[in-house]
Amino acid sequence: MKIAVFASGTGSNFAAILEAIKSKEISNVEVVLLVSDRLEALAVKKAKDEAIPVFTFRAKDYPSKEAYEKEILDELTKWNVDLIVLAGFMRLLGSVLLGAYDGRIINVHPSLLPAFKGKDAIGQALDYGVKVTGVTVHYVDEGMDTGPIIAQQAITVYSDETRETLIKKIQVQEHRLLPKVIQSLANKEERK
Ligand code: GRF
C-alpha cells in the first residue's frame, strides 16, 4: 500500500511511520510522498533527509482550495497513492481530494473524539480538567475531526500532569496507534 503523508509541522508521526517501516514493525507499506503547506516545516526536512519525494505548496499562491488540491491530486496520481494520512496537517480538505480519495483518508487527533475537536486538543483537555483523554485515528470527511472513528487509545491524566508530560504521553500513543492502523488498512487492501 502506497501512502502519502500530509504534515504542516514537526512530523513526529511521519517519522514514526518511517521508523515502523524500517524496523519491519509494519510491512507492505511504503511512504511515497510527503505533502506540506509549509515549506519550512520540519516534516519537509525529515522527508528530504530520507529521500522521500516532497510536494510543498503555499495556499495563498492559489486562487482557491480546488486549485491547489488539483495539483496535489496530480502528484498523488503520479505516485499511485492508495491512502492519504493526515498527520498534523492544519487545513481542512476540500471536495477535490475528498471526492477522489473518499474512504481512503485518515487523520490522527490528540484527544478521544468527539471530545476536543480542532486546535490545541491537549490544552482543551487540560483546561476542562478531564481525567482521561487519548488519541484517535479516524476517517476524514468534510468536517473538522468528525469522520468515522477507526481506533482510539485512552490516556490517564494525573492530577500533577503538565502540558509537557501530557504531550509526551500523547505522542507515545500516537506513534504506536497510527502505524498499527495503517498496517490494518494495508492488510485489508491486500485481501481485496
Ligand atoms: C499530532 O498531535 C496529531 O495528533 C495532530 O497534530 C500533531 C502532529 O504532530 N493532528 P507531528 O507533526 O506529527 O509531530
PDB file of N, CA and C and ligand atoms in Angstrom, residues 5-16 42-43 46 86-90 107-111 118 121-122 134-136 145 167 170-171 174-175 178, ligand 1:
ATOM      1  N   VAL A   5       1.836  11.116   3.202  1.00  0.00           N
ATOM      2  CA  VAL A   5       1.606  11.748   4.500  1.00  0.00           C
ATOM      3  C   VAL A   5       1.509  13.258   4.271  1.00  0.00           C
ATOM      4  N   PHE A   6       0.488  13.870   4.871  1.00  0.00           N
ATOM      5  CA  PHE A   6       0.316  15.323   4.804  1.00  0.00           C
ATOM      6  C   PHE A   6       0.662  15.884   6.178  1.00  0.00           C
ATOM      7  N   ALA A   7       1.610  16.808   6.241  1.00  0.00           N
ATOM      8  CA  ALA A   7       2.020  17.363   7.539  1.00  0.00           C
ATOM      9  C   ALA A   7       2.374  18.838   7.394  1.00  0.00           C
ATOM     10  N   SER A   8       1.990  19.623   8.406  1.00  0.00           N
ATOM     11  CA  SER A   8       2.328  21.050   8.380  1.00  0.00           C
ATOM     12  C   SER A   8       3.428  21.387   9.384  1.00  0.00           C
ATOM     13  N   GLY A   9       3.746  20.442  10.271  1.00  0.00           N
ATOM     14  CA  GLY A   9       4.621  20.810  11.384  1.00  0.00           C
ATOM     15  C   GLY A   9       5.834  19.930  11.563  1.00  0.00           C
ATOM     16  N   THR A  10       5.996  19.479  12.808  1.00  0.00           N
ATOM     17  CA  THR A  10       7.199  18.739  13.208  1.00  0.00           C
ATOM     18  C   THR A  10       7.376  17.426  12.471  1.00  0.00           C
ATOM     19  N   GLY A  11       6.280  16.738  12.272  1.00  0.00           N
ATOM     20  CA  GLY A  11       6.370  15.473  11.552  1.00  0.00           C
ATOM     21  C   GLY A  11       6.822  14.311  12.408  1.00  0.00           C
ATOM     22  N   SER A  12       6.529  14.350  13.713  1.00  0.00           N
ATOM     23  CA  SER A  12       6.956  13.215  14.538  1.00  0.00           C
ATOM     24  C   SER A  12       6.146  11.957  14.182  1.00  0.00           C
ATOM     25  N   ASN A  13       4.883  12.135  13.796  1.00  0.00           N
ATOM     26  CA  ASN A  13       4.093  10.969  13.363  1.00  0.00           C
ATOM     27  C   ASN A  13       4.585  10.435  12.029  1.00  0.00           C
ATOM     28  N   PHE A  14       4.947  11.341  11.164  1.00  0.00           N
ATOM     29  CA  PHE A  14       5.541  10.951   9.878  1.00  0.00           C
ATOM     30  C   PHE A  14       6.810  10.119  10.139  1.00  0.00           C
ATOM     31  N   ALA A  15       7.670  10.626  11.056  1.00  0.00           N
ATOM     32  CA  ALA A  15       8.903   9.912  11.398  1.00  0.00           C
ATOM     33  C   ALA A  15       8.580   8.545  12.008  1.00  0.00           C
ATOM     34  N   ALA A  16       7.510   8.494  12.818  1.00  0.00           N
ATOM     35  CA  ALA A  16       7.147   7.216  13.468  1.00  0.00           C
ATOM     36  C   ALA A  16       6.704   6.186  12.418  1.00  0.00           C
ATOM     37  N   LEU A  42       9.453  21.173   9.668  1.00  0.00           N
ATOM     38  CA  LEU A  42      10.467  20.158   9.995  1.00  0.00           C
ATOM     39  C   LEU A  42      10.186  18.841   9.274  1.00  0.00           C
ATOM     40  N   ALA A  43       8.890  18.564   9.072  1.00  0.00           N
ATOM     41  CA  ALA A  43       8.499  17.335   8.359  1.00  0.00           C
ATOM     42  C   ALA A  43       9.123  17.306   6.954  1.00  0.00           C
ATOM     43  N   LYS A  46      12.698  16.377   7.247  1.00  0.00           N
ATOM     44  CA  LYS A  46      12.826  14.940   7.525  1.00  0.00           C
ATOM     45  C   LYS A  46      12.656  14.138   6.251  1.00  0.00           C
ATOM     46  N   LEU A  86      -3.241  12.074   7.174  1.00  0.00           N
ATOM     47  CA  LEU A  86      -3.048  13.430   7.687  1.00  0.00           C
ATOM     48  C   LEU A  86      -2.398  13.316   9.064  1.00  0.00           C
ATOM     49  N   ALA A  87      -1.230  13.916   9.204  1.00  0.00           N
ATOM     50  CA  ALA A  87      -0.513  13.850  10.486  1.00  0.00           C
ATOM     51  C   ALA A  87      -0.074  15.265  10.836  1.00  0.00           C
ATOM     52  N   GLY A  88      -0.991  15.998  11.464  1.00  0.00           N
ATOM     53  CA  GLY A  88      -0.680  17.391  11.789  1.00  0.00           C
ATOM     54  C   GLY A  88      -0.768  18.282  10.570  1.00  0.00           C
ATOM     55  N   PHE A  89      -1.720  17.995   9.676  1.00  0.00           N
ATOM     56  CA  PHE A  89      -1.941  18.850   8.511  1.00  0.00           C
ATOM     57  C   PHE A  89      -3.018  19.851   8.903  1.00  0.00           C
ATOM     58  N   MET A  90      -2.671  21.133   8.864  1.00  0.00           N
ATOM     59  CA  MET A  90      -3.524  22.138   9.501  1.00  0.00           C
ATOM     60  C   MET A  90      -4.542  22.784   8.555  1.00  0.00           C
ATOM     61  N   ASN A 107      -6.845  10.468   9.639  1.00  0.00           N
ATOM     62  CA  ASN A 107      -6.228  11.552  10.413  1.00  0.00           C
ATOM     63  C   ASN A 107      -5.948  11.049  11.819  1.00  0.00           C
ATOM     64  N   VAL A 108      -4.886  11.597  12.412  1.00  0.00           N
ATOM     65  CA  VAL A 108      -4.631  11.297  13.829  1.00  0.00           C
ATOM     66  C   VAL A 108      -4.894  12.573  14.623  1.00  0.00           C
ATOM     67  N   HIS A 109      -5.627  12.416  15.730  1.00  0.00           N
ATOM     68  CA  HIS A 109      -6.025  13.585  16.530  1.00  0.00           C
ATOM     69  C   HIS A 109      -5.716  13.316  18.012  1.00  0.00           C
ATOM     70  N   PRO A 110      -5.162  14.334  18.708  1.00  0.00           N
ATOM     71  CA  PRO A 110      -4.730  14.090  20.095  1.00  0.00           C
ATOM     72  C   PRO A 110      -5.824  14.264  21.153  1.00  0.00           C
ATOM     73  N   SER A 111      -6.962  13.603  20.967  1.00  0.00           N
ATOM     74  CA  SER A 111      -7.990  13.537  22.015  1.00  0.00           C
ATOM     75  C   SER A 111      -8.846  12.317  21.737  1.00  0.00           C
ATOM     76  N   GLY A 118     -10.597  20.039  16.862  1.00  0.00           N
ATOM     77  CA  GLY A 118      -9.939  21.274  16.432  1.00  0.00           C
ATOM     78  C   GLY A 118      -8.575  21.483  17.050  1.00  0.00           C
ATOM     79  N   ALA A 121      -6.084  20.442  21.112  1.00  0.00           N
ATOM     80  CA  ALA A 121      -6.933  19.482  21.824  1.00  0.00           C
ATOM     81  C   ALA A 121      -6.338  19.144  23.197  1.00  0.00           C
ATOM     82  N   ILE A 122      -5.026  19.150  23.292  1.00  0.00           N
ATOM     83  CA  ILE A 122      -4.377  18.811  24.568  1.00  0.00           C
ATOM     84  C   ILE A 122      -4.635  19.921  25.590  1.00  0.00           C
ATOM     85  N   GLY A 134      -6.855  11.054  25.311  1.00  0.00           N
ATOM     86  CA  GLY A 134      -6.293   9.984  24.480  1.00  0.00           C
ATOM     87  C   GLY A 134      -6.011  10.408  23.070  1.00  0.00           C
ATOM     88  N   VAL A 135      -6.039   9.423  22.207  1.00  0.00           N
ATOM     89  CA  VAL A 135      -5.642   9.595  20.811  1.00  0.00           C
ATOM     90  C   VAL A 135      -6.687   8.889  19.950  1.00  0.00           C
ATOM     91  N   THR A 136      -7.026   9.527  18.832  1.00  0.00           N
ATOM     92  CA  THR A 136      -7.993   8.927  17.905  1.00  0.00           C
ATOM     93  C   THR A 136      -7.419   8.894  16.495  1.00  0.00           C
ATOM     94  N   ASP A 145     -12.303  17.037  12.237  1.00  0.00           N
ATOM     95  CA  ASP A 145     -12.176  15.918  13.180  1.00  0.00           C
ATOM     96  C   ASP A 145     -13.506  15.195  13.423  1.00  0.00           C
ATOM     97  N   ILE A 167       1.729  15.976  26.621  1.00  0.00           N
ATOM     98  CA  ILE A 167       2.121  15.941  25.199  1.00  0.00           C
ATOM     99  C   ILE A 167       2.975  14.690  24.957  1.00  0.00           C
ATOM    100  N   ILE A 170       0.845  11.577  24.952  1.00  0.00           N
ATOM    101  CA  ILE A 170       0.018  11.533  23.737  1.00  0.00           C
ATOM    102  C   ILE A 170       0.881  11.099  22.543  1.00  0.00           C
ATOM    103  N   GLN A 171       2.064  11.696  22.451  1.00  0.00           N
ATOM    104  CA  GLN A 171       2.929  11.357  21.308  1.00  0.00           C
ATOM    105  C   GLN A 171       3.294   9.879  21.294  1.00  0.00           C
ATOM    106  N   GLU A 174       0.288   8.085  19.994  1.00  0.00           N
ATOM    107  CA  GLU A 174       0.061   8.360  18.563  1.00  0.00           C
ATOM    108  C   GLU A 174       1.037   7.553  17.708  1.00  0.00           C
ATOM    109  N   HIS A 175       2.291   7.547  18.149  1.00  0.00           N
ATOM    110  CA  HIS A 175       3.326   6.881  17.350  1.00  0.00           C
ATOM    111  C   HIS A 175       3.153   5.364  17.328  1.00  0.00           C
ATOM    112  N   LEU A 178      -1.003   5.026  15.172  1.00  0.00           N
ATOM    113  CA  LEU A 178      -1.116   5.363  13.747  1.00  0.00           C
ATOM    114  C   LEU A 178      -0.486   4.276  12.854  1.00  0.00           C
TER     115      LEU A 178
HETATM  116  C1  GRF B   1      -0.351  15.387  16.453  1.00  0.00           C
HETATM  117  O1  GRF B   1      -0.619  15.560  17.812  1.00  0.00           O
HETATM  118  C2  GRF B   1      -1.625  14.986  15.729  1.00  0.00           C
HETATM  119  O2  GRF B   1      -2.497  14.264  16.518  1.00  0.00           O
HETATM  120  C3  GRF B   1      -2.217  16.332  15.385  1.00  0.00           C
HETATM  121  O3  GRF B   1      -1.119  17.127  15.072  1.00  0.00           O
HETATM  122  C4  GRF B   1       0.033  16.685  15.768  1.00  0.00           C
HETATM  123  C5  GRF B   1       1.123  16.480  14.770  1.00  0.00           C
HETATM  124  O4  GRF B   1       2.346  16.245  15.374  1.00  0.00           O
HETATM  125  N1  GRF B   1      -3.192  16.218  14.341  1.00  0.00           N
HETATM  126  P1  GRF B   1       3.623  15.840  14.495  1.00  0.00           P
HETATM  127  O5  GRF B   1       3.827  16.941  13.456  1.00  0.00           O
HETATM  128  O6  GRF B   1       3.364  14.513  13.868  1.00  0.00           O
HETATM  129  O7  GRF B   1       4.756  15.817  15.478  1.00  0.00           O
END
